[in-house]
Coordinates of C-alpha atoms and ligand atoms in Angstrom, one line a residue:
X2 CA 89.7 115.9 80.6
X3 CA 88.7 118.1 83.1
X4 CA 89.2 116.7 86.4
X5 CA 92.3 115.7 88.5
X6 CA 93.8 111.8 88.2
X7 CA 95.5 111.2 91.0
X8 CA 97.4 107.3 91.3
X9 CA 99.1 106.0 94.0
X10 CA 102.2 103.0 93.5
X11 CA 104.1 101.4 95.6
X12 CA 105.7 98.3 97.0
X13 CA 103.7 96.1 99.9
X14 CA 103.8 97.5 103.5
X15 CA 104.3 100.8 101.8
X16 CA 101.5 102.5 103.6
X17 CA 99.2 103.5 100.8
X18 CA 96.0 102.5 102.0
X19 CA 96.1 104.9 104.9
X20 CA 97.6 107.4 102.4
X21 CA 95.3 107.7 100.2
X22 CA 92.5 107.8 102.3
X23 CA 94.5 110.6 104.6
X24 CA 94.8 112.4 101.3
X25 CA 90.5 112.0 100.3
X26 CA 89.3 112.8 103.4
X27 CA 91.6 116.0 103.5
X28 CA 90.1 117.1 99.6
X29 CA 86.3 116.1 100.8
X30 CA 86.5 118.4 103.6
X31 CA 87.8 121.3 101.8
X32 CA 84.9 120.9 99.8
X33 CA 86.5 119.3 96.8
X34 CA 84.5 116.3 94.6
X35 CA 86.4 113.5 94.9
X36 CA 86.3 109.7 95.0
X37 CA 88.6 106.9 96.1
X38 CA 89.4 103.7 94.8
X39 CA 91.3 100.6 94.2
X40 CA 92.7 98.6 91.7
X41 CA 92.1 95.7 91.3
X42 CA 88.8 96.3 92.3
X43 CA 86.8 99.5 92.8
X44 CA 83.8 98.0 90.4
X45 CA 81.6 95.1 91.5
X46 CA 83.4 93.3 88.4
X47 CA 86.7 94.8 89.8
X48 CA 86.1 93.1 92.8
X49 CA 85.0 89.6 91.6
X50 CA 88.6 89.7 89.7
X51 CA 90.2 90.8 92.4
X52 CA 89.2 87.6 93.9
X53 CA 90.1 85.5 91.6
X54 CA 93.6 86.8 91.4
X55 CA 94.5 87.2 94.2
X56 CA 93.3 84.1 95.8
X57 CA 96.4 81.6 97.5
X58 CA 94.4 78.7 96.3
X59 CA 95.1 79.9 92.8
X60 CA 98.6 78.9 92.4
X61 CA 98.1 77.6 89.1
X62 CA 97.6 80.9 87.5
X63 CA 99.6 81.5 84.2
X64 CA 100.8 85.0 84.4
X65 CA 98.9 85.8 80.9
X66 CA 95.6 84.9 82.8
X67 CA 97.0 87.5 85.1
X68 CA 98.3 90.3 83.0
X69 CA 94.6 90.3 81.9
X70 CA 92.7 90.0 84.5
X71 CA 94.6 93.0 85.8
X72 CA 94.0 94.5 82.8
X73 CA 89.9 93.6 82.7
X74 CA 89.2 94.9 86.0
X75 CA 91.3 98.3 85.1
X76 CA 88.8 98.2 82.1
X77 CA 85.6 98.3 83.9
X78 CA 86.8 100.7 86.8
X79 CA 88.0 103.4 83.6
X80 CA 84.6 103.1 82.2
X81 CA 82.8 102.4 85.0
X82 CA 83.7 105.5 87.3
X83 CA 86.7 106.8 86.5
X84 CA 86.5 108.8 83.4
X85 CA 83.0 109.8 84.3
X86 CA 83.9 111.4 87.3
X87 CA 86.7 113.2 85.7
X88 CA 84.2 114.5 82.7
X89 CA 82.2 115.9 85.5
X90 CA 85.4 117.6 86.8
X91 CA 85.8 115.8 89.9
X92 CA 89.1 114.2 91.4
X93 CA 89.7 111.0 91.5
X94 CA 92.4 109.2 94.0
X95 CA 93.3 105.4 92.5
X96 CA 95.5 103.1 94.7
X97 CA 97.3 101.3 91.9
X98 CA 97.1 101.5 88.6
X99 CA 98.9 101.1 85.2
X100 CA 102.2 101.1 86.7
X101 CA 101.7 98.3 89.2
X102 CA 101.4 96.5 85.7
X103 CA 104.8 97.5 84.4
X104 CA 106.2 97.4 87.7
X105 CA 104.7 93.7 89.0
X106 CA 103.6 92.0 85.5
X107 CA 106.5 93.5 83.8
X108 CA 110.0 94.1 85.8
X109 CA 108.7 91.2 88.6
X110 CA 107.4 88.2 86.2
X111 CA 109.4 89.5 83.4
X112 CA 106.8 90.6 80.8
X113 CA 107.8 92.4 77.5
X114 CA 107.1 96.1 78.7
X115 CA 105.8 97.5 75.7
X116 CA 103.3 94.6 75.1
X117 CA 102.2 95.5 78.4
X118 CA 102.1 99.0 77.3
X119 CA 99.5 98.2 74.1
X120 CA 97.5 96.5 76.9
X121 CA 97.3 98.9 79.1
X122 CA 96.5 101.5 76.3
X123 CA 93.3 99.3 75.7
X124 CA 92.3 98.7 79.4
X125 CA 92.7 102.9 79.3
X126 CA 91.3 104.1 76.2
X127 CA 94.9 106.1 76.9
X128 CA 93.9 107.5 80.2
X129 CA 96.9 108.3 82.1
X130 CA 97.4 109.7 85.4
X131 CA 98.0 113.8 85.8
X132 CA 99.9 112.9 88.8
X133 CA 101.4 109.6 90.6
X134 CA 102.8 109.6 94.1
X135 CA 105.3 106.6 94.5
X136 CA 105.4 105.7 98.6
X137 CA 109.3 105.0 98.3
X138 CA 110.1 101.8 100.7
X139 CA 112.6 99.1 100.1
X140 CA 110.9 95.8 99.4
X141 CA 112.4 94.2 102.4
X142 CA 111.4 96.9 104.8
X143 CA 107.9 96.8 103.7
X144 CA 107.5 93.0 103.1
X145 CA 108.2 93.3 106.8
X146 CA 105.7 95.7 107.8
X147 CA 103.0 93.3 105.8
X148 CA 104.0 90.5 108.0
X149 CA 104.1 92.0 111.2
X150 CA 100.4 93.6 110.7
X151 CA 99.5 90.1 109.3
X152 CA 100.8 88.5 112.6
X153 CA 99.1 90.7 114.5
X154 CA 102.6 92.6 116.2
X155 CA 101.3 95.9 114.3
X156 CA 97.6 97.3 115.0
X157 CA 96.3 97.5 111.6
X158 CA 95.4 93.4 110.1
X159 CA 95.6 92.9 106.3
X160 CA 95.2 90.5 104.1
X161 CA 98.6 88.5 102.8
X162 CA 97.6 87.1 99.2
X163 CA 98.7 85.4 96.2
X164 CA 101.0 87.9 94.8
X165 CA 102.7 89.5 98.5
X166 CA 103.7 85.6 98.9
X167 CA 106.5 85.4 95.6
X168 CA 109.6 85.3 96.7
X169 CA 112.0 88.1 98.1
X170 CA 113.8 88.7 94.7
X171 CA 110.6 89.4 93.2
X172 CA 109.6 92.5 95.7
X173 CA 112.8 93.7 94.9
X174 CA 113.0 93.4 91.1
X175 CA 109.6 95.4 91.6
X176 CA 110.8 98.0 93.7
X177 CA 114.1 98.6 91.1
X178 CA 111.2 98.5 88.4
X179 CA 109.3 101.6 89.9
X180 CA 112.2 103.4 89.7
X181 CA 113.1 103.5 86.1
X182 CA 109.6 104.0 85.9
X183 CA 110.2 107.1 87.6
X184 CA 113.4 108.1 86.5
X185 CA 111.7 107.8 82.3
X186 CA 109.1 110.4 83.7
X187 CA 109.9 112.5 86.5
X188 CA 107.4 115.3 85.6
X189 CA 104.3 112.8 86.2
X190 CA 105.8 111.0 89.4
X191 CA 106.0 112.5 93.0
X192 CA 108.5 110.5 94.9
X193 CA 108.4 110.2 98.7
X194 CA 109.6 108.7 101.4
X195 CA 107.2 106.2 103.1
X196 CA 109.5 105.8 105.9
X197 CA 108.3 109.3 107.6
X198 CA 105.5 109.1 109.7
X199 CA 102.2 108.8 108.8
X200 CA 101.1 112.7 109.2
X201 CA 104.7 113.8 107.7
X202 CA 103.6 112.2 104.8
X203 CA 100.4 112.8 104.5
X204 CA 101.4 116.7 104.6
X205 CA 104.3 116.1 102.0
X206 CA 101.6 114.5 99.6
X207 CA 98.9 117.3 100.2
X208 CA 101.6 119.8 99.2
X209 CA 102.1 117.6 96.1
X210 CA 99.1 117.6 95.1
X211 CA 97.6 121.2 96.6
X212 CA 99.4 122.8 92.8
X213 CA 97.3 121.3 90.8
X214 CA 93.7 122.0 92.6
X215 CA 93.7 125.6 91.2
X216 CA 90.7 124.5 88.2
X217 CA 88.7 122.0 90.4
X218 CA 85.6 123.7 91.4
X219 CA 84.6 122.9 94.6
X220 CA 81.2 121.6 96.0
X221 CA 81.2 123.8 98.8
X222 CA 83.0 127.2 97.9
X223 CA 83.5 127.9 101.7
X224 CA 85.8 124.7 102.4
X225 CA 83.6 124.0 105.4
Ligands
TYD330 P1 96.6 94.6 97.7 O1 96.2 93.7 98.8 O2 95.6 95.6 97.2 O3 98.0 95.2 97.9 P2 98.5 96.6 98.3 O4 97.9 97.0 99.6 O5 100.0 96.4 98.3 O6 98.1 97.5 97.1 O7 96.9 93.6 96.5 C1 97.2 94.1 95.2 C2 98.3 93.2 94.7 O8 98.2 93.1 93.3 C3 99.7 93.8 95.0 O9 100.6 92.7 95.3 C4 100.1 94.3 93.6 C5 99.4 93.5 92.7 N1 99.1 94.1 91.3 C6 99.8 93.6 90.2 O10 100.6 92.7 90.3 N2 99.5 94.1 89.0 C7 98.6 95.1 88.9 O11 98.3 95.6 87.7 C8 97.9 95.6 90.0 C9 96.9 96.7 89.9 C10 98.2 95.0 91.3

């Protein structure tokens, strides 16, 4: 693989939308080819399974219907334009990815990990991240954040779905999960603090990543 696989992970409310964008439009100006995306999503399949899944109305879901649509729509965005863009060289930033399987499927609903490991290695062909940046926030804290944007007391409105409504002890079984995660593979995982504010962070996450730019050719030599 040639190019740079960049994921994002963290807990709702943990500010990784604005993150990761923050971090792309940083790389596109220096001239860098890169692409953002989502999970689940990214795809126009991606996005018709985000739907379903994460839908209110759908309270009936059995969490192996979920595990797998997860999985599908991981799937189509890997083959679809991940590993593409990195054959070309290019970066790619994913907001989620594997890990929000181990951590949400696995630690929160209590799925056998290394089941959940075979199925992600299917979903991936075995594509793992060169780098993941866990936005560290306690569940609480950032359960709060979600609600306040969603009533409308913070600028930014988002969408509260299926999943961000399970109960407390869920977030939080989550949040201890991402942390083992971490802890069984420090050299992959970037930890940082998503209390900071928004430009700290984004400068503590460019630093990150700035190491590992060294054999990405860029489209425009001159960094405009
Ligand atoms: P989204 O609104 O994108 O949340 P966030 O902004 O926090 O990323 O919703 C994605 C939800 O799906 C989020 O609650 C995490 C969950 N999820 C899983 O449970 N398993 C997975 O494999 C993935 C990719 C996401």
């Amino acid at each position: 693989m040639m190019g740079l696989f960049i994921t994002f992970e963290g807990s709702e409310g943990s500010g990784k939308s604005t993150q990761t964008r923050a971090l792309y439009e940083r790389l596109h100006a220096e001239g860098y080819p890169v692409i953002l995306v989502r999970e689940p999503g990214g795809t126009r399949i991606g996005d018709m399974i985000r739907r379903i899944v994460l839908d209110l109305q759908h309270t009936e879901m059995d969490p192996t219907t979920e595990t797998f649509l997860f999985s599908a729509a991981r799937a189509q965005l890997v083959n679809e334009v991940i590993r593409p863009y990195l054959n070309q060289g290019g970066i790619v930033i994913c907001d989620r990815y594997a890990d929000s399987t181990y951590a949400y499927q696995g630690y929160g609903l209590g799925r056998d990990l290394v089941e959940l490991q075979t199925l992600t290695a299917i979903a991936t062909g075995g594509l793992r991240p060169d780098m993941s940046i866990y936005l560290d926030i306690s569940a609480d804290e950032g359960l709060e954040r979600k609600r306040r944007r969603r009533n409308g007391e913070l600028p930014k409105g988002v969408e509260w779905n299926r999943l961000d409504a399970r109960e407390v002890a869920y977030h939080r079984r989550v949040a201890d999960g991402y942390r083992d995660l971490i802890h069984a593979d420090r050299q992959r995982w970037r930890s940082c603090d998503a209390c900071l504010s928004i430009e700290e962070l984004a400068e503590i996450i460019y630093q990150h990543v700035r190491p590992q730019l060294h054999h990405i050719t860029r489209i425009d030599a001159s960094g405009r």
